[in-house]
mmCIF file of C-alpha atoms in Angstrom:
data_model
loop_
_atom_site.group_PDB
_atom_site.id
_atom_site.type_symbol
_atom_site.label_atom_id
_atom_site.label_comp_id
_atom_site.label_asym_id
_atom_site.label_seq_id
_atom_site.Cartn_x
_atom_site.Cartn_y
_atom_site.Cartn_z
ATOM 1 C CA UNK A 1 98.244 106.631 92.715
ATOM 2 C CA UNK A 2 100.614 108.858 90.758
ATOM 3 C CA UNK A 3 103.642 110.144 92.612
ATOM 4 C CA UNK A 4 103.886 107.155 94.941
ATOM 5 C CA UNK A 5 106.594 104.573 94.420
ATOM 6 C CA UNK A 6 107.316 101.251 96.094
ATOM 7 C CA UNK A 7 107.582 101.800 99.839
ATOM 8 C CA UNK A 8 109.833 100.040 102.308
ATOM 9 C CA UNK A 9 108.356 99.185 105.692
ATOM 10 C CA UNK A 10 110.926 97.453 107.879
ATOM 11 C CA UNK A 11 112.630 95.140 105.412
ATOM 12 C CA UNK A 12 109.460 94.522 103.364
ATOM 13 C CA UNK A 13 108.822 96.236 100.026
ATOM 14 C CA UNK A 14 105.210 97.425 99.885
ATOM 15 C CA UNK A 15 103.194 98.385 96.811
ATOM 16 C CA UNK A 16 101.492 101.737 97.486
ATOM 17 C CA UNK A 17 98.201 100.240 96.218
ATOM 18 C CA UNK A 18 97.935 98.428 99.557
ATOM 19 C CA UNK A 19 97.526 101.855 101.158
ATOM 20 C CA UNK A 20 95.592 103.666 98.427
ATOM 21 C CA UNK A 21 93.082 101.040 97.232
ATOM 22 C CA UNK A 22 89.914 99.996 99.084
ATOM 23 C CA UNK A 23 88.721 96.479 99.833
ATOM 24 C CA UNK A 24 86.245 94.635 102.063
ATOM 25 C CA UNK A 25 85.183 91.071 101.258
ATOM 26 C CA UNK A 26 81.498 90.738 100.411
ATOM 27 C CA UNK A 27 80.782 87.013 100.705
ATOM 28 C CA UNK A 28 77.074 87.544 100.084
ATOM 29 C CA UNK A 29 77.932 88.915 96.635
ATOM 30 C CA UNK A 30 80.914 86.823 95.516
ATOM 31 C CA UNK A 31 80.036 83.530 97.275
ATOM 32 C CA UNK A 32 83.732 82.851 97.987
ATOM 33 C CA UNK A 33 84.814 82.803 94.344
ATOM 34 C CA UNK A 34 88.503 83.297 95.214
ATOM 35 C CA UNK A 35 88.610 79.758 96.640
ATOM 36 C CA UNK A 36 87.110 78.135 93.542
ATOM 37 C CA UNK A 37 88.457 80.189 90.631
ATOM 38 C CA UNK A 38 91.958 80.323 89.234
ATOM 39 C CA UNK A 39 94.332 77.713 87.914
ATOM 40 C CA UNK A 40 96.379 76.822 91.005
ATOM 41 C CA UNK A 41 95.910 76.350 94.716
ATOM 42 C CA UNK A 42 96.882 78.790 97.450
ATOM 43 C CA UNK A 43 100.600 79.194 98.179
ATOM 44 C CA UNK A 44 101.672 77.326 101.322
ATOM 45 C CA UNK A 45 104.864 76.812 103.296
ATOM 46 C CA UNK A 46 106.202 73.415 104.361
ATOM 47 C CA UNK A 47 105.218 74.263 107.951
ATOM 48 C CA UNK A 48 101.664 75.020 106.816
ATOM 49 C CA UNK A 49 101.504 71.743 104.885
ATOM 50 C CA UNK A 50 102.414 69.906 108.101
ATOM 51 C CA UNK A 51 99.719 71.806 110.022
ATOM 52 C CA UNK A 52 97.136 71.126 107.305
ATOM 53 C CA UNK A 53 98.032 67.423 107.305
ATOM 54 C CA UNK A 54 97.517 67.383 111.080
ATOM 55 C CA UNK A 55 93.949 68.746 110.783
ATOM 56 C CA UNK A 56 92.833 67.048 107.556
ATOM 57 C CA UNK A 57 91.153 64.189 109.427
ATOM 58 C CA UNK A 58 89.116 66.730 111.424
ATOM 59 C CA UNK A 59 87.746 68.400 108.274
ATOM 60 C CA UNK A 60 87.583 65.268 106.104
ATOM 61 C CA UNK A 61 83.801 64.871 106.316
ATOM 62 C CA UNK A 62 83.325 68.505 105.181
ATOM 63 C CA UNK A 63 85.230 67.871 101.937
ATOM 64 C CA UNK A 64 83.703 66.716 98.665
ATOM 65 C CA UNK A 65 84.332 63.162 97.457
ATOM 66 C CA UNK A 66 86.381 64.637 94.589
ATOM 67 C CA UNK A 67 88.541 66.589 97.040
ATOM 68 C CA UNK A 68 89.056 63.509 99.206
ATOM 69 C CA UNK A 69 90.137 61.563 96.130
ATOM 70 C CA UNK A 70 92.666 64.255 95.117
ATOM 71 C CA UNK A 71 94.112 64.336 98.650
ATOM 72 C CA UNK A 72 94.335 60.523 98.691
ATOM 73 C CA UNK A 73 96.260 60.592 95.391
ATOM 74 C CA UNK A 74 98.602 63.584 95.762
ATOM 75 C CA UNK A 75 98.294 64.894 99.300
ATOM 76 C CA UNK A 76 97.163 68.312 100.549
ATOM 77 C CA UNK A 77 99.662 70.266 98.402
ATOM 78 C CA UNK A 78 101.636 70.044 95.168
ATOM 79 C CA UNK A 79 104.240 72.035 93.259
ATOM 80 C CA UNK A 80 102.588 74.103 90.519
ATOM 81 C CA UNK A 81 104.012 74.969 87.087
ATOM 82 C CA UNK A 82 105.794 78.022 88.550
ATOM 83 C CA UNK A 83 107.579 75.830 91.083
ATOM 84 C CA UNK A 84 105.498 77.070 94.029
ATOM 85 C CA UNK A 85 104.094 74.801 96.727
ATOM 86 C CA UNK A 86 100.288 75.256 96.690
ATOM 87 C CA UNK A 87 97.178 73.587 98.095
ATOM 88 C CA UNK A 88 95.816 70.757 95.979
ATOM 89 C CA UNK A 89 92.905 71.580 93.692
ATOM 90 C CA UNK A 90 89.952 69.753 92.155
ATOM 91 C CA UNK A 91 89.147 69.948 88.436
ATOM 92 C CA UNK A 92 91.976 72.410 87.848
ATOM 93 C CA UNK A 93 90.497 75.177 90.010
ATOM 94 C CA UNK A 94 88.656 74.432 93.307
ATOM 95 C CA UNK A 95 90.787 74.270 96.457
ATOM 96 C CA UNK A 96 90.383 70.833 98.053
ATOM 97 C CA UNK A 97 89.440 72.510 101.354
ATOM 98 C CA UNK A 98 86.343 74.248 100.044
ATOM 99 C CA UNK A 99 82.976 73.484 101.566
ATOM 100 C CA UNK A 100 79.599 75.177 101.215
ATOM 101 C CA UNK A 101 77.013 76.655 103.545
ATOM 102 C CA UNK A 102 73.235 76.350 103.070
ATOM 103 C CA UNK A 103 73.213 79.422 100.797
ATOM 104 C CA UNK A 104 75.766 77.960 98.393
ATOM 105 C CA UNK A 105 78.567 80.206 99.641
ATOM 106 C CA UNK A 106 82.008 78.655 99.437
ATOM 107 C CA UNK A 107 83.801 78.509 102.786
ATOM 108 C CA UNK A 108 87.165 77.201 103.913
ATOM 109 C CA UNK A 109 86.774 73.918 105.786
ATOM 110 C CA UNK A 110 90.032 74.628 107.655
ATOM 111 C CA UNK A 111 88.841 78.034 108.864
ATOM 112 C CA UNK A 112 85.372 76.755 109.754
ATOM 113 C CA UNK A 113 86.830 73.966 111.908
ATOM 114 C CA UNK A 114 89.081 76.487 113.671
ATOM 115 C CA UNK A 115 86.178 78.871 114.328
ATOM 116 C CA UNK A 116 84.201 75.938 115.748
ATOM 117 C CA UNK A 117 87.054 75.232 118.172
ATOM 118 C CA UNK A 118 87.940 71.884 116.582
ATOM 119 C CA UNK A 119 91.470 72.922 115.530
ATOM 120 C CA UNK A 120 93.949 75.736 116.154
ATOM 121 C CA UNK A 121 95.086 76.167 112.526
ATOM 122 C CA UNK A 122 93.008 78.825 110.749
ATOM 123 C CA UNK A 123 94.132 78.584 107.113
ATOM 124 C CA UNK A 124 97.245 79.307 105.056
ATOM 125 C CA UNK A 125 98.467 82.862 105.583
ATOM 126 C CA UNK A 126 98.364 83.445 101.801
ATOM 127 C CA UNK A 127 94.589 82.885 101.917
ATOM 128 C CA UNK A 128 94.139 85.178 104.906
ATOM 129 C CA UNK A 129 96.220 87.899 103.207
ATOM 130 C CA UNK A 130 94.296 87.895 99.932
ATOM 131 C CA UNK A 131 94.119 90.244 97.927
ATOM 132 C CA UNK A 132 97.664 90.927 99.094
ATOM 133 C CA UNK A 133 100.169 88.657 97.410
ATOM 134 C CA UNK A 134 103.634 88.026 98.800
ATOM 135 C CA UNK A 135 106.643 87.785 96.498
ATOM 136 C CA UNK A 136 109.997 86.374 97.577
ATOM 137 C CA UNK A 137 113.017 87.658 95.683
ATOM 138 C CA UNK A 138 116.118 85.638 94.838
ATOM 139 C CA UNK A 139 118.268 87.712 97.208
ATOM 140 C CA UNK A 140 116.013 86.816 100.127
ATOM 141 C CA UNK A 141 113.914 89.979 100.103
ATOM 142 C CA UNK A 142 110.133 90.049 100.401
ATOM 143 C CA UNK A 143 107.607 92.294 98.704
ATOM 144 C CA UNK A 144 103.838 92.545 98.953
ATOM 145 C CA UNK A 145 101.431 93.847 96.365
ATOM 146 C CA UNK A 146 97.732 94.238 95.754
ATOM 147 C CA UNK A 147 96.312 91.661 93.345
ATOM 148 C CA UNK A 148 93.371 92.860 91.243
ATOM 149 C CA UNK A 149 90.920 90.156 90.220
ATOM 150 C CA UNK A 150 87.504 90.560 88.610
ATOM 151 C CA UNK A 151 85.867 88.123 91.068
ATOM 152 C CA UNK A 152 86.603 90.670 93.824
ATOM 153 C CA UNK A 153 84.844 93.647 92.208
ATOM 154 C CA UNK A 154 82.124 93.588 94.908
ATOM 155 C CA UNK A 155 84.812 93.696 97.617
ATOM 156 C CA UNK A 156 86.350 96.764 95.970
ATOM 157 C CA UNK A 157 82.932 98.442 95.797
ATOM 158 C CA UNK A 158 82.152 97.616 99.429
ATOM 159 C CA UNK A 159 85.609 98.789 100.539
ATOM 160 C CA UNK A 160 85.060 102.137 98.809
ATOM 161 C CA UNK A 161 81.587 102.500 100.310
ATOM 162 C CA UNK A 162 82.918 101.824 103.810
ATOM 163 C CA UNK A 163 86.201 103.706 103.312
ATOM 164 C CA UNK A 164 88.361 100.692 104.249
ATOM 165 C CA UNK A 165 91.817 100.582 102.628
ATOM 166 C CA UNK A 166 93.324 97.174 101.842
ATOM 167 C CA UNK A 167 95.882 97.381 104.669
ATOM 168 C CA UNK A 168 93.202 98.087 107.287
ATOM 169 C CA UNK A 169 90.916 95.324 106.038
ATOM 170 C CA UNK A 170 93.821 92.896 106.335
ATOM 171 C CA UNK A 171 95.208 94.165 109.650
ATOM 172 C CA UNK A 172 95.076 90.822 111.490
ATOM 173 C CA UNK A 173 96.549 88.710 108.637
ATOM 174 C CA UNK A 174 99.322 91.298 108.154
ATOM 175 C CA UNK A 175 100.103 91.140 111.871
ATOM 176 C CA UNK A 176 100.028 87.326 111.726
ATOM 177 C CA UNK A 177 102.542 87.365 108.865
ATOM 178 C CA UNK A 178 104.842 90.295 109.719
ATOM 179 C CA UNK A 179 104.201 91.119 113.391
ATOM 180 C CA UNK A 180 102.550 93.892 115.403
ATOM 181 C CA UNK A 181 105.570 96.244 115.298
ATOM 182 C CA UNK A 182 105.755 95.982 111.515
ATOM 183 C CA UNK A 183 102.041 96.756 111.169
ATOM 184 C CA UNK A 184 102.384 99.789 113.443
ATOM 185 C CA UNK A 185 105.185 101.041 111.192
ATOM 186 C CA UNK A 186 102.945 100.504 108.143
ATOM 187 C CA UNK A 187 100.240 102.616 109.821
ATOM 188 C CA UNK A 188 102.790 105.352 110.517
ATOM 189 C CA UNK A 189 103.826 105.359 106.848
ATOM 190 C CA UNK A 190 100.155 105.577 105.815
ATOM 191 C CA UNK A 191 99.553 108.475 108.216
ATOM 192 C CA UNK A 192 102.605 110.359 106.911
ATOM 193 C CA UNK A 193 101.366 109.887 103.328
ATOM 194 C CA UNK A 194 97.899 111.045 104.386
ATOM 195 C CA UNK A 195 99.367 114.228 105.863
ATOM 196 C CA UNK A 196 101.283 114.812 102.631
ATOM 197 C CA UNK A 197 98.041 114.521 100.661
ATOM 198 C CA UNK A 198 98.729 111.201 98.954
ATOM 199 C CA UNK A 199 95.911 109.289 100.675
#
């Protein structure tokens, strides 16, 4: 939105699109395309890799034979061409932890196992935060921005219909990543911008 510049909430730089754009996943429409499109896996931390390794045996039977083979060869994560640690992928695009329901919708095997009470690890925070992407700067700073991707057009439409801005749709993942106090400050910034007529 014109007139809005990068915001600072706590020590995190925030793209104003996170407050001004609308989003609400529509799995019935997209069938989980964000887990099976693209040219790299989801960004992960070393701690997340350890947690994923701890639950891989639990979800093993939910994974495709191709995914199992990739994990056997290179593990649950690899360093991509940009130097980022990401989840392993099959055929250059599908996350190894994808699985499918009876309607052909792609699901996360890690999240499904957690929801079924089999594990306590949900999924990498980068997956939970999508379409917000986190960027780490060389000086140690962190920024977050809204990533536009054609496979999410139905989520944008649904978000507009329901009036759900990106930051509200992703409330729980944002709290998981940055904490409750930080999220409350983000809401205060959004409310101040609303009162000034920006939102």
